[in-house]
PDB file of C-alpha atoms in Angstrom:
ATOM      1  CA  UNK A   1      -4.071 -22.567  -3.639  1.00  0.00           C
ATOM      2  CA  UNK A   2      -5.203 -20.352  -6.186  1.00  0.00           C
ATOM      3  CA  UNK A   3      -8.156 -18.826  -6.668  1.00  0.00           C
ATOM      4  CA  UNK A   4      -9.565 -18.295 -10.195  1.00  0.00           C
ATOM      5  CA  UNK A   5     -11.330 -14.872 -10.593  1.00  0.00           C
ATOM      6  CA  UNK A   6     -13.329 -14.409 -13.660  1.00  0.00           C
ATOM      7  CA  UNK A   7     -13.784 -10.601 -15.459  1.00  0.00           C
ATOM      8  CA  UNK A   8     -17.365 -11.342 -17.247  1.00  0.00           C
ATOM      9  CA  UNK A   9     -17.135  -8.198 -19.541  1.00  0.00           C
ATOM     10  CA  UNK A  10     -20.938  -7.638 -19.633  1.00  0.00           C
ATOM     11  CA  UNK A  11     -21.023  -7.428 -15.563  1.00  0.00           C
ATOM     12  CA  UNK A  12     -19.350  -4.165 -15.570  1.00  0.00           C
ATOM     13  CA  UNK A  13     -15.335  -4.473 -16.890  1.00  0.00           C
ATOM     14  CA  UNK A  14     -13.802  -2.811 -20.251  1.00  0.00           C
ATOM     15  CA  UNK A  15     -11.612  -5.243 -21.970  1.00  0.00           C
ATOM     16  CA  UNK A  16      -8.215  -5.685 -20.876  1.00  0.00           C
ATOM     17  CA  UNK A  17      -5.508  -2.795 -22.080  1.00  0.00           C
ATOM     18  CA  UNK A  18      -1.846  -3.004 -21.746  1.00  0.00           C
ATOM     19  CA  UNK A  19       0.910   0.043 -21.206  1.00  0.00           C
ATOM     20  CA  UNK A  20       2.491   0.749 -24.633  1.00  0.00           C
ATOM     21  CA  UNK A  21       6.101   1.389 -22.717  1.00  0.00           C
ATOM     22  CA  UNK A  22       5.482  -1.554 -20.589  1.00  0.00           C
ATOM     23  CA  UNK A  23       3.588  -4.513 -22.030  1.00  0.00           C
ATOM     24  CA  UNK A  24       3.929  -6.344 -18.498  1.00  0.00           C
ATOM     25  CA  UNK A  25       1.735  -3.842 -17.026  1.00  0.00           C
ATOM     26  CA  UNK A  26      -1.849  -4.466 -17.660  1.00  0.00           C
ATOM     27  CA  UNK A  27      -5.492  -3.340 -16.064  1.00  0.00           C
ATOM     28  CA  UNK A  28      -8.650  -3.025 -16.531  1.00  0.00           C
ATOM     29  CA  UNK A  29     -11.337  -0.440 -15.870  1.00  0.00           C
ATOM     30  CA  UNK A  30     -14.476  -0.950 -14.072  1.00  0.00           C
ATOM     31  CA  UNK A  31     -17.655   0.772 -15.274  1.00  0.00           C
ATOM     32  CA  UNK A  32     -19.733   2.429 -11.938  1.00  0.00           C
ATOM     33  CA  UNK A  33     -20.064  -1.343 -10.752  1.00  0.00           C
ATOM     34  CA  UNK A  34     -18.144  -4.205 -11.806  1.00  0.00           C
ATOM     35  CA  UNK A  35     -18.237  -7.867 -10.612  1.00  0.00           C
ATOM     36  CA  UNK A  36     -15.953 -10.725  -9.925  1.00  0.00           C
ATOM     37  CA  UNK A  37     -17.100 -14.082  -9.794  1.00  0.00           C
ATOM     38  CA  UNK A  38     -14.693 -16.444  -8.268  1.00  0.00           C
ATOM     39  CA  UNK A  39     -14.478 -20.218  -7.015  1.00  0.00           C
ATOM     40  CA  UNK A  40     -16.093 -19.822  -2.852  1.00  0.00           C
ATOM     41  CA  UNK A  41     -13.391 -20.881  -0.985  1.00  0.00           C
ATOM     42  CA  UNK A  42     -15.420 -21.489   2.108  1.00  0.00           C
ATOM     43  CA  UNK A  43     -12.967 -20.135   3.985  1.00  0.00           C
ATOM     44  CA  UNK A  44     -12.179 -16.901   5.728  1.00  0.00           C
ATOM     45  CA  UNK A  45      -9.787 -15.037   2.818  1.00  0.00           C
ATOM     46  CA  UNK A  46      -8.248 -12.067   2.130  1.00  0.00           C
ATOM     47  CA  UNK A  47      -9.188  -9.630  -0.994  1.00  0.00           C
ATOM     48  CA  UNK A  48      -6.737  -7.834  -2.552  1.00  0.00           C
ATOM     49  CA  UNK A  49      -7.226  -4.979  -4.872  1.00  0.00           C
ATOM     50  CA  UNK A  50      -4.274  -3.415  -7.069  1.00  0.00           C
ATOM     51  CA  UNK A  51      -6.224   0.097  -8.697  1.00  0.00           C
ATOM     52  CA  UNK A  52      -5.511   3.649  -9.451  1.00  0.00           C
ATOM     53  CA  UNK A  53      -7.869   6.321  -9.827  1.00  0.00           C
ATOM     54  CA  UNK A  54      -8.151   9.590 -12.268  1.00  0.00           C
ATOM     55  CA  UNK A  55      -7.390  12.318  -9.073  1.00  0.00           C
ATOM     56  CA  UNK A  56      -7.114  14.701 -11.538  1.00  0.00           C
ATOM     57  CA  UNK A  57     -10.521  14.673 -12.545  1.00  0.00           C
ATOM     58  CA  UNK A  58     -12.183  14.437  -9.154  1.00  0.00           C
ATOM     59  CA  UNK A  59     -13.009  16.443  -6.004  1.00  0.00           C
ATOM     60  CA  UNK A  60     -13.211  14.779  -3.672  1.00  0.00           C
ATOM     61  CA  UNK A  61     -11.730  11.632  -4.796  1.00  0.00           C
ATOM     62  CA  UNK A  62     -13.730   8.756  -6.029  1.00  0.00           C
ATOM     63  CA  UNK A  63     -15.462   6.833  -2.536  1.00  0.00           C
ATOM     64  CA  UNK A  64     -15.456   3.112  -3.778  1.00  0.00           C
ATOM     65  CA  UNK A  65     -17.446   0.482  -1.979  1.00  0.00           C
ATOM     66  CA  UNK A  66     -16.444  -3.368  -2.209  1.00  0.00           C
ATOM     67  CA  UNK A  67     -19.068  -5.875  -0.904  1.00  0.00           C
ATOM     68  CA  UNK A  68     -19.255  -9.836  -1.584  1.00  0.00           C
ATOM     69  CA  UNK A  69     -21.911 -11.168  -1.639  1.00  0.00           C
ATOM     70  CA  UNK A  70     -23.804  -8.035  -1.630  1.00  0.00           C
ATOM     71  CA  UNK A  71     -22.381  -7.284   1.410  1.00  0.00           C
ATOM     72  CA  UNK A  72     -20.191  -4.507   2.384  1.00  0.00           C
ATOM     73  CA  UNK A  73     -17.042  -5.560   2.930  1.00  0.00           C
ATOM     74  CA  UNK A  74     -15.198  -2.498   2.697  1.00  0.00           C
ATOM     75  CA  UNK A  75     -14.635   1.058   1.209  1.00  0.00           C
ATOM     76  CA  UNK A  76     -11.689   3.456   0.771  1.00  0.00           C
ATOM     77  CA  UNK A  77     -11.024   6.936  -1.195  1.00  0.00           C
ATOM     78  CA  UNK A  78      -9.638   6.589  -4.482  1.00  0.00           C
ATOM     79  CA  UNK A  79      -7.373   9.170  -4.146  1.00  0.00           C
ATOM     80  CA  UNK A  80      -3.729   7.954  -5.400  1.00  0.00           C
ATOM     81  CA  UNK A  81      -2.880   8.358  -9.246  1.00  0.00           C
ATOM     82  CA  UNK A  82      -0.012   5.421  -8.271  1.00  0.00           C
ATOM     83  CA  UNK A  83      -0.412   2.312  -8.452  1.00  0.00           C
ATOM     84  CA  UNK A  84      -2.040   0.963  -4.589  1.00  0.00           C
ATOM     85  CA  UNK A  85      -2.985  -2.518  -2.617  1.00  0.00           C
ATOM     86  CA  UNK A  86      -5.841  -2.139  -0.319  1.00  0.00           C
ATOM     87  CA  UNK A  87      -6.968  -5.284   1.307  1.00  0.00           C
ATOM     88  CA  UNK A  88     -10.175  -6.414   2.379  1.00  0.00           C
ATOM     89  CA  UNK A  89     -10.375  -9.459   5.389  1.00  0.00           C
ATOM     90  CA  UNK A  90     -13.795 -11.393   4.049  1.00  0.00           C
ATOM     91  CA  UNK A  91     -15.307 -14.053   6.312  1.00  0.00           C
ATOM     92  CA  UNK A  92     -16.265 -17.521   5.205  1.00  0.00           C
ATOM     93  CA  UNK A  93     -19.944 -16.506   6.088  1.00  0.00           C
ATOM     94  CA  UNK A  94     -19.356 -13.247   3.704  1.00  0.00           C
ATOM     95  CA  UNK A  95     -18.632 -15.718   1.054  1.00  0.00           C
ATOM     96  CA  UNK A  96     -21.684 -17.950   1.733  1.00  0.00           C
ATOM     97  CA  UNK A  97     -22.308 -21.583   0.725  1.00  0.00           C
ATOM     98  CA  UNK A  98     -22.409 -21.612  -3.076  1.00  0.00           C
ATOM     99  CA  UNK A  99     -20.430 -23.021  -5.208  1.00  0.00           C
ATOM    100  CA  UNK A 100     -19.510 -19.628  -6.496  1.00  0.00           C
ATOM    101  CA  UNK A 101     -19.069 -15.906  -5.032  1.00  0.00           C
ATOM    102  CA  UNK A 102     -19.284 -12.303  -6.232  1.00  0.00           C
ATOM    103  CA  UNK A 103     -17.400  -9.383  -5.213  1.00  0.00           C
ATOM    104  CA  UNK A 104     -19.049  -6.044  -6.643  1.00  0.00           C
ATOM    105  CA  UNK A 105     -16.386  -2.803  -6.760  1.00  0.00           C
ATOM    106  CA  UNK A 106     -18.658  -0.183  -6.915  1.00  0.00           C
ATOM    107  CA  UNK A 107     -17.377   3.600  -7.120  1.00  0.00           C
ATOM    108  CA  UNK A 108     -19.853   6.591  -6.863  1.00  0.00           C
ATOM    109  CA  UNK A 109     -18.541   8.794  -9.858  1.00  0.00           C
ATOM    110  CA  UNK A 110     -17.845   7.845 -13.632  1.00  0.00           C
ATOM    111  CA  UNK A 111     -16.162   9.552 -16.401  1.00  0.00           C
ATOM    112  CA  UNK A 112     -15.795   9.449 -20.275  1.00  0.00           C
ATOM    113  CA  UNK A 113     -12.869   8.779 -21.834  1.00  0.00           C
ATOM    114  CA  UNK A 114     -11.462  11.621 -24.021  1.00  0.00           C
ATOM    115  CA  UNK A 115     -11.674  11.703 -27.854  1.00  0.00           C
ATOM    116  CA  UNK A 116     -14.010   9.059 -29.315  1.00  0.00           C
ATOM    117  CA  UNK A 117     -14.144   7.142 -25.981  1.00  0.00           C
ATOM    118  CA  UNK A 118     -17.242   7.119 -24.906  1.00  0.00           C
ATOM    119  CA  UNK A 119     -16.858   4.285 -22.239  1.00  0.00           C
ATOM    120  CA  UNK A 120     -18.095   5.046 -18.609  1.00  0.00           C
ATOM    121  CA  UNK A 121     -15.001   4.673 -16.666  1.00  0.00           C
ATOM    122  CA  UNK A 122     -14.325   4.342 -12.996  1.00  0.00           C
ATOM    123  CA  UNK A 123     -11.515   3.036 -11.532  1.00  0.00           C
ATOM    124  CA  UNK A 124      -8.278   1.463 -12.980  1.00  0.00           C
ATOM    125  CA  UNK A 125      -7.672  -1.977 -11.702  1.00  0.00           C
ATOM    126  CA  UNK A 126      -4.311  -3.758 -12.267  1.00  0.00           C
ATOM    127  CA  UNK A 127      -4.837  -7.056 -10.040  1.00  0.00           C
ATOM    128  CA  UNK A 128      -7.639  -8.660  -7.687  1.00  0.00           C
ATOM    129  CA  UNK A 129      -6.598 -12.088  -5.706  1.00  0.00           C
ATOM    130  CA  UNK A 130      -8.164 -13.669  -2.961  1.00  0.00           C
ATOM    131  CA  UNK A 131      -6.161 -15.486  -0.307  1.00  0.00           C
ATOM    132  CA  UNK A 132      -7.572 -18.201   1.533  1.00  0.00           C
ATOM    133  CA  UNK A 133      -6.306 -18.024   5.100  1.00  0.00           C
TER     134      UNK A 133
END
């Protein structure tokens, strides 16, 4: 069963960007807080979260804080310029009982881009799925 996640560019998400040399390879970054509103599945699930982070331009590494539901769910470092799955385990009652649930990624540091981008950046991320168990 799949989940659909939706990337509502005005809740925190640059649009989409794709790797010149590899035009499978595509991401998004995340402003300080970015949300994803998906389909509840009313079920205990698992999140996972395909990012990479700008190490050179922090330290300490990014700390980034995931919560559905406005609830903490989980944090980790951001501290790998490769490509990295973390998971999350979220409960049904993390989820709650509407129709439709948020996930916030929210990281504690921003940067520009370089140039003329001005964009607040945070985090890089390449895929988010959620697994009903």
């Amino acid at each position: 069963e799949n989940i659909f996640l939706i990337y509502d560019l005005n809740k925190g998400w640059h649009a989409a960007e794709v790797d010149s040399a590899d035009p499978t390879s595509e991401w998004q970054w995340t402003k300080k807080t970015a949300v994803i509103s998906l389909t509840n599945p009313k079920r205990d699930a698992t999140l996972y979260l395909e990012w990479t982070a700008r190490t050179d331009l922090f330290n300490p590494p990014q700390q980034v804080v995931v919560k559905v539901g406005g609830q903490q769910v989980g944090s980790f470092v951001a501290s790998s310029p490769d490509r990295t799955l973390t998971t999350f385990p979220v409960t049904a009652a993390q989820f709650g009982a509407d129709n439709m649930a948020e996930i916030t990624i929210e990281v504690d540091r921003t940067f520009s881009g370089s140039g003329n981008d001005t964009r607040e950046l945070g985090i890089r991320i390449f895929h988010a799925f959620v697994e009903p168990k």
